[in-house]
XYZ file of C-alpha atoms in Angstrom:
441
model
C 226.125 67.465 117.227
C 225.450 69.640 120.230
C 225.838 72.617 117.961
C 223.187 71.291 115.562
C 220.685 70.682 118.373
C 221.177 74.185 119.736
C 220.621 75.675 116.295
C 217.391 73.648 115.866
C 216.136 74.772 119.270
C 216.928 78.391 118.432
C 215.061 78.063 115.143
C 211.937 76.630 116.802
C 211.991 79.443 119.343
C 212.225 82.061 116.628
C 209.348 80.448 114.723
C 207.168 80.472 117.786
C 207.906 84.122 118.436
C 207.169 85.031 114.861
C 203.841 83.116 114.997
C 202.780 84.926 118.171
C 203.686 88.251 116.643
C 201.643 87.434 113.518
C 198.627 86.454 115.622
C 198.910 89.635 117.653
C 199.095 91.674 114.433
C 195.962 89.868 112.894
C 193.619 90.258 115.946
C 192.988 94.086 115.514
C 192.087 93.532 111.826
C 189.324 91.029 112.719
C 187.938 93.303 115.401
C 187.785 96.164 112.991
C 185.962 94.037 110.401
C 183.426 92.929 112.985
C 182.941 96.494 114.113
C 182.510 97.663 110.566
C 179.960 94.972 109.946
C 177.997 95.950 112.988
C 178.095 99.643 112.054
C 176.963 98.904 108.529
C 174.124 96.712 109.785
C 172.974 99.366 112.159
C 173.141 102.019 109.402
C 171.190 99.827 107.001
C 168.642 99.097 109.734
C 168.251 102.785 110.448
C 167.965 103.562 106.753
C 165.338 100.854 106.367
C 163.362 102.064 109.359
C 163.407 105.615 107.954
C 162.063 104.417 104.595
C 159.841 101.453 105.420
C 156.298 102.333 106.462
C 153.618 100.671 108.558
C 149.862 101.235 108.608
C 148.342 103.152 111.482
C 145.069 101.620 112.578
C 142.270 102.738 114.862
C 140.435 99.860 116.469
C 136.899 99.649 117.740
C 134.271 97.114 118.685
C 130.610 97.038 117.782
C 127.727 94.960 116.531
C 125.716 94.297 113.381
C 122.474 96.240 113.076
C 119.765 96.066 110.405
C 120.763 98.189 107.418
C 117.133 99.382 107.111
C 114.266 99.766 109.533
C 112.478 96.700 110.883
C 109.488 96.002 108.671
C 106.228 95.893 110.661
C 103.642 93.750 108.826
C 100.021 94.083 109.960
C 96.457 93.798 108.788
C 94.260 96.796 108.278
C 91.024 94.826 108.633
C 92.081 91.994 110.924
C 90.586 88.537 110.935
C 91.005 85.024 112.284
C 94.361 83.273 111.927
C 93.906 80.295 109.631
C 97.447 79.188 108.958
C 100.985 80.013 110.248
C 103.786 79.046 107.837
C 106.931 80.521 109.405
C 108.647 80.721 112.787
C 110.783 83.333 114.538
C 114.373 83.495 113.318
C 113.503 81.979 109.933
C 114.933 83.537 106.760
C 112.172 84.329 104.242
C 112.153 85.543 100.657
C 110.312 88.544 99.240
C 106.720 87.607 98.458
C 106.800 84.436 100.584
C 103.526 83.617 102.386
C 104.025 84.029 106.140
C 100.529 83.717 107.568
C 96.986 83.521 106.244
C 93.722 84.828 107.728
C 90.230 83.494 107.154
C 88.809 85.118 104.033
C 85.183 83.929 104.189
C 83.601 87.273 105.049
C 85.890 89.339 102.859
C 85.262 87.068 99.848
C 81.496 87.238 100.444
C 81.641 91.040 100.512
C 83.741 91.064 97.331
C 81.337 88.660 95.614
C 78.380 90.841 96.511
C 80.155 93.857 95.171
C 81.056 92.131 91.930
C 77.426 90.995 91.463
C 76.187 94.557 91.911
C 78.841 95.808 89.540
C 77.822 93.326 86.855
C 74.169 94.336 87.256
C 75.085 97.997 86.819
C 77.233 97.217 83.808
C 74.312 95.336 82.158
C 71.994 98.232 82.978
C 74.479 100.671 81.430
C 74.563 98.581 78.252
C 70.756 98.637 78.086
C 70.553 102.412 78.575
C 73.349 103.009 76.070
C 71.542 100.823 73.541
C 68.305 102.837 74.067
C 70.132 106.119 73.789
C 71.987 105.176 70.595
C 69.221 103.140 68.968
C 71.254 99.932 68.903
C 70.302 96.416 69.917
C 70.828 95.280 73.516
C 73.641 92.639 73.211
C 75.703 92.286 76.416
C 78.752 90.012 76.718
C 77.675 86.322 76.882
C 80.077 85.742 79.763
C 78.355 88.517 81.704
C 74.978 86.987 80.873
C 76.098 83.608 82.186
C 77.251 85.131 85.444
C 74.057 87.192 85.922
C 71.210 85.561 83.921
C 68.385 86.932 86.076
C 69.658 90.464 85.826
C 70.020 90.114 82.049
C 66.400 88.880 81.752
C 65.045 91.795 83.763
C 67.090 94.327 81.836
C 66.015 92.812 78.503
C 62.342 93.176 79.547
C 62.983 96.778 80.541
C 64.664 97.364 77.168
C 61.668 96.093 75.217
C 59.209 97.963 77.502
C 61.140 101.218 77.103
C 61.145 100.890 73.337
C 57.378 100.226 73.356
C 56.873 103.252 75.612
C 58.784 105.473 73.202
C 56.844 104.190 70.227
C 53.522 104.748 72.031
C 54.409 108.337 72.963
C 55.532 109.025 69.408
C 52.297 107.465 68.019
C 50.184 109.684 70.324
C 52.056 112.764 69.152
C 51.587 111.723 65.511
C 47.859 111.273 66.015
C 47.603 114.711 67.658
C 49.394 116.189 64.677
C 47.010 114.547 62.240
C 44.040 115.806 64.201
C 45.382 119.335 64.128
C 46.036 118.989 60.369
C 42.443 117.837 59.785
C 41.110 120.808 61.803
C 43.278 123.070 59.664
C 41.885 121.548 56.478
C 38.316 122.106 57.687
C 39.034 125.703 58.584
C 40.697 126.319 55.204
C 37.625 124.860 53.446
C 35.286 127.051 55.508
C 37.489 130.031 54.756
C 37.207 129.410 51.012
C 33.414 129.090 51.333
C 33.140 132.303 53.319
C 35.302 134.123 50.795
C 32.851 133.093 48.070
C 29.796 133.980 50.133
C 31.314 137.353 51.034
C 32.111 138.043 47.427
C 28.621 137.120 46.296
C 26.993 139.256 48.973
C 29.072 142.264 48.006
C 28.265 141.820 44.333
C 24.562 141.505 45.083
C 24.671 144.617 47.279
C 26.447 146.528 44.600
C 23.868 145.527 41.971
C 20.799 146.173 44.224
C 21.803 149.577 45.670
C 21.212 151.503 42.306
C 17.675 149.959 42.032
C 16.473 151.743 45.191
C 16.351 155.087 43.362
C 14.059 153.710 40.662
C 11.881 151.892 43.175
C 12.815 148.480 41.842
C 14.282 147.535 45.229
C 13.425 148.637 48.744
C 15.695 150.048 51.397
C 14.948 147.015 53.521
C 16.534 144.802 50.903
C 19.673 146.935 51.027
C 19.846 146.574 54.807
C 19.463 142.822 54.516
C 22.281 142.566 51.982
C 24.576 144.751 54.066
C 23.932 142.487 57.095
C 24.814 139.507 54.939
C 28.088 141.112 53.799
C 28.997 142.027 57.395
C 28.217 138.542 58.623
C 30.315 136.848 55.959
C 33.154 139.295 56.506
C 33.101 138.670 60.318
C 32.966 134.915 59.972
C 35.835 135.050 57.489
C 37.928 136.955 59.958
C 37.193 134.400 62.670
C 38.012 131.492 60.352
C 41.304 133.087 59.295
C 42.216 133.549 62.962
C 41.324 129.939 63.580
C 43.501 128.897 60.646
C 46.457 130.701 62.176
C 45.825 128.946 65.481
C 45.503 125.582 63.718
C 48.769 126.118 61.796
C 50.490 126.872 65.151
C 48.875 123.776 66.624
C 50.130 121.687 63.699
C 53.667 123.032 64.178
C 53.413 122.316 67.903
C 52.238 118.777 67.242
C 55.104 118.325 64.800
C 57.560 119.553 67.406
C 55.846 117.316 69.995
C 56.980 114.210 68.054
C 60.640 115.351 68.289
C 60.133 116.466 71.869
C 58.920 112.997 72.829
C 62.107 111.489 71.403
C 64.380 114.056 73.001
C 62.717 113.776 76.402
C 63.083 110.010 76.231
C 66.741 110.291 75.277
C 67.382 112.844 78.050
C 65.802 110.603 80.682
C 67.764 107.668 79.356
C 71.039 109.540 79.325
C 70.479 110.873 82.844
C 69.909 107.334 84.071
C 72.998 106.251 82.123
C 75.127 108.975 83.763
C 73.833 107.934 87.206
C 74.619 104.318 86.367
C 78.151 105.171 85.311
C 78.645 107.032 88.592
C 77.421 103.993 90.513
C 79.740 101.788 88.470
C 82.709 103.968 89.370
C 81.745 103.932 93.026
C 81.309 100.149 93.048
C 84.608 99.726 91.209
C 86.480 101.729 93.818
C 84.752 99.836 96.584
C 85.640 96.604 94.793
C 89.330 97.583 94.759
C 89.144 98.043 98.529
C 87.356 94.744 99.018
C 89.816 92.963 96.719
C 92.686 94.453 98.731
C 90.941 93.215 101.884
C 90.864 89.702 100.424
C 94.545 89.970 99.395
C 95.449 91.143 102.921
C 94.275 87.829 104.313
C 97.529 86.487 102.880
C 100.339 88.066 104.881
C 103.446 87.998 102.707
C 106.980 89.203 103.189
C 107.478 92.623 101.564
C 111.248 92.101 101.426
C 113.765 89.331 101.959
C 114.738 89.104 105.581
C 114.561 87.329 108.897
C 111.476 86.889 111.059
C 112.141 88.809 114.268
C 108.830 88.305 116.068
C 105.463 86.698 115.489
C 102.741 88.479 117.475
C 100.230 85.687 116.818
C 101.354 82.040 117.265
C 97.991 80.273 117.495
C 95.712 79.114 114.704
C 92.262 80.549 115.368
C 93.574 83.650 117.104
C 91.716 86.881 116.421
C 93.772 89.650 114.822
C 92.276 93.038 115.576
C 92.180 95.657 112.761
C 95.365 97.657 112.535
C 97.399 95.413 114.851
C 100.950 94.242 114.070
C 101.299 90.615 113.048
C 104.947 90.040 112.067
C 108.188 91.963 112.560
C 110.729 91.348 109.769
C 114.385 92.394 109.718
C 115.232 93.112 106.095
C 118.242 91.448 104.499
C 120.427 93.631 102.299
C 123.436 93.337 100.056
C 125.452 95.152 102.731
C 125.732 95.095 106.527
C 125.568 98.113 108.780
C 127.742 98.162 111.906
C 127.532 100.291 115.037
C 131.112 100.687 116.237
C 132.443 102.323 119.426
C 135.572 104.449 119.100
C 137.641 105.969 121.908
C 137.573 109.765 122.022
C 141.381 109.938 121.590
C 141.102 108.250 118.160
C 138.109 110.105 116.718
C 140.169 112.986 115.305
C 141.777 110.677 112.743
C 138.481 109.313 111.332
C 136.368 110.678 108.477
C 133.544 109.328 106.372
C 134.757 107.284 103.444
C 137.795 105.759 105.179
C 138.416 102.062 104.613
C 137.880 99.526 107.402
C 138.523 95.851 107.963
C 135.721 94.050 109.797
C 136.255 90.871 111.785
C 133.234 89.010 113.099
C 133.846 87.341 116.422
C 131.409 84.540 115.503
C 133.711 83.436 112.622
C 137.375 82.685 113.083
C 139.386 85.374 111.270
C 142.109 82.870 110.381
C 139.559 80.609 108.670
C 137.026 83.012 107.181
C 139.004 86.253 106.992
C 137.414 89.627 107.294
C 135.178 91.954 105.335
C 135.945 95.222 103.657
C 133.951 98.203 104.791
C 133.808 101.971 104.741
C 132.889 104.544 107.360
C 129.452 105.952 106.599
C 128.718 108.245 109.509
C 130.476 109.607 112.614
C 128.603 110.555 115.785
C 128.461 114.263 116.635
C 129.066 113.778 120.385
C 130.284 111.228 122.829
C 127.986 108.681 124.546
C 128.487 107.121 127.988
C 128.437 103.328 128.227
C 127.270 101.294 131.232
C 130.553 102.004 133.007
C 130.255 105.752 132.364
C 133.095 105.581 129.879
C 132.725 107.961 126.944
C 132.901 106.805 123.370
C 131.952 107.935 119.885
C 129.539 105.902 117.835
C 130.271 105.518 114.119
C 128.529 103.484 111.454
C 130.416 101.277 109.039
C 128.872 99.644 105.961
C 130.370 96.441 104.580
C 130.631 95.479 100.910
C 129.553 91.890 101.562
C 126.591 90.476 103.417
C 127.892 87.063 104.490
C 130.694 84.547 104.122
C 128.579 82.193 102.049
C 125.144 80.596 102.011
C 125.909 78.501 105.093
C 127.576 81.309 107.080
C 124.876 83.971 107.470
C 125.389 87.154 109.390
C 122.464 88.330 111.502
C 121.845 91.508 113.477
C 123.391 91.485 116.930
C 126.652 89.706 116.042
C 129.662 91.470 117.565
C 132.571 92.743 115.458
C 136.087 94.058 115.767
C 136.846 96.871 113.310
C 140.259 98.092 112.181
C 140.177 101.489 110.441
C 143.168 102.542 108.366
C 143.974 106.124 109.361
C 147.370 106.539 107.666
C 150.970 105.329 107.395
C 154.215 106.208 109.184
C 157.780 104.962 109.099
C 159.162 102.330 111.431
C 161.728 104.855 112.718
C 159.037 107.375 113.740
C 157.129 104.538 115.373
C 160.254 103.446 117.362
C 161.113 107.034 118.258
C 157.628 107.831 119.496
C 158.327 106.680 123.127
C 161.630 108.534 123.125
C 160.042 111.727 121.879
C 157.223 111.407 124.388
C 159.741 110.903 127.228
C 161.744 113.874 125.994
C 158.661 116.094 126.099
C 157.902 115.006 129.637
C 161.502 115.089 130.903
C 162.343 117.655 133.537
C 158.729 118.929 133.495
C 157.331 117.069 136.507
C 157.306 118.599 139.958
């Protein structure tokens, strides 16, 4: 029995020793596995940091500015404020009526001009009808607008036609008178031709009788005087006939001259009337524009920045500003301040992310933008700190119809300047320290 107990005790002791030896042998294996795991993890982390990249961003702050110049709306002619329909800060649409001026005087001037223009147009129709020989038939609508002018012009039309007919009748009568004178002279010429022929024949018959004493020399002298008289009168009558023929031709031309002179006078008056019509038409355009300018409308969609006249009945002097309007656009323009150390990495066309401080970035997000211009030199702020001013244009104009963006709102701008690995980012402080190490005094 004692021998069995001692054997059992020896066996337990051997088992215990073997267990301890096994444990001791296993502990270095676990440590090595843990070490390997750590080394592998570190290697993978280094490999990932050498491959994985992060964006490098330049940050700046700024504000929203109008993307185009402030529109100054004024009145060239001025007037009295009759109605104010908008207020400062209000968003208005293009063509919307902002303010109206009293148009009494401008409409009266325009009406007077139009009445004069209608009168000239009716006169031109009358003169054109006289020049072309047509009837005087103006537009009935024009007659209704200016009945008195039409009546006067119609009377002038009839009087002018009667004047022309009278002048032509006088010329025709003068021609007939000259023709009658010519007929009388031609008849007298024929008579004198006969008398001259008879006197010559008688002289030729009587002259041989003187030698025989049948006729005296006195009779010969008498017959010669008769021949000379008839010949002289015939010459005078023939000269008178030539003058009468010229007078008849002149009288014939006089009839045509009367018509041409009448047409020339009429056409001269017509040309003058057309000139006056052109002048009145141009003046009418100016007066019509003056009437239109009494309605002050928005030239573009935008926001009312300032109303220079806020009282109905106020007097607007000619050429004075009335409303200042900040145009709305399909993009926003931002003035952004950039530190001088970051300006070397910026260039026009780079992408930017815009965050408006008035709208929570988590809720509304940001806007995409692009650098449009970079300042050529630094500017000092109120604290005498230098900065570069760049302009960034967004691709959107607001976050929705109920979230407008107006000039003056502040923004934070992140500009993507490139990418670098995580490892280079982590090593940057080490490399900087290495460059500065052992270099200080």
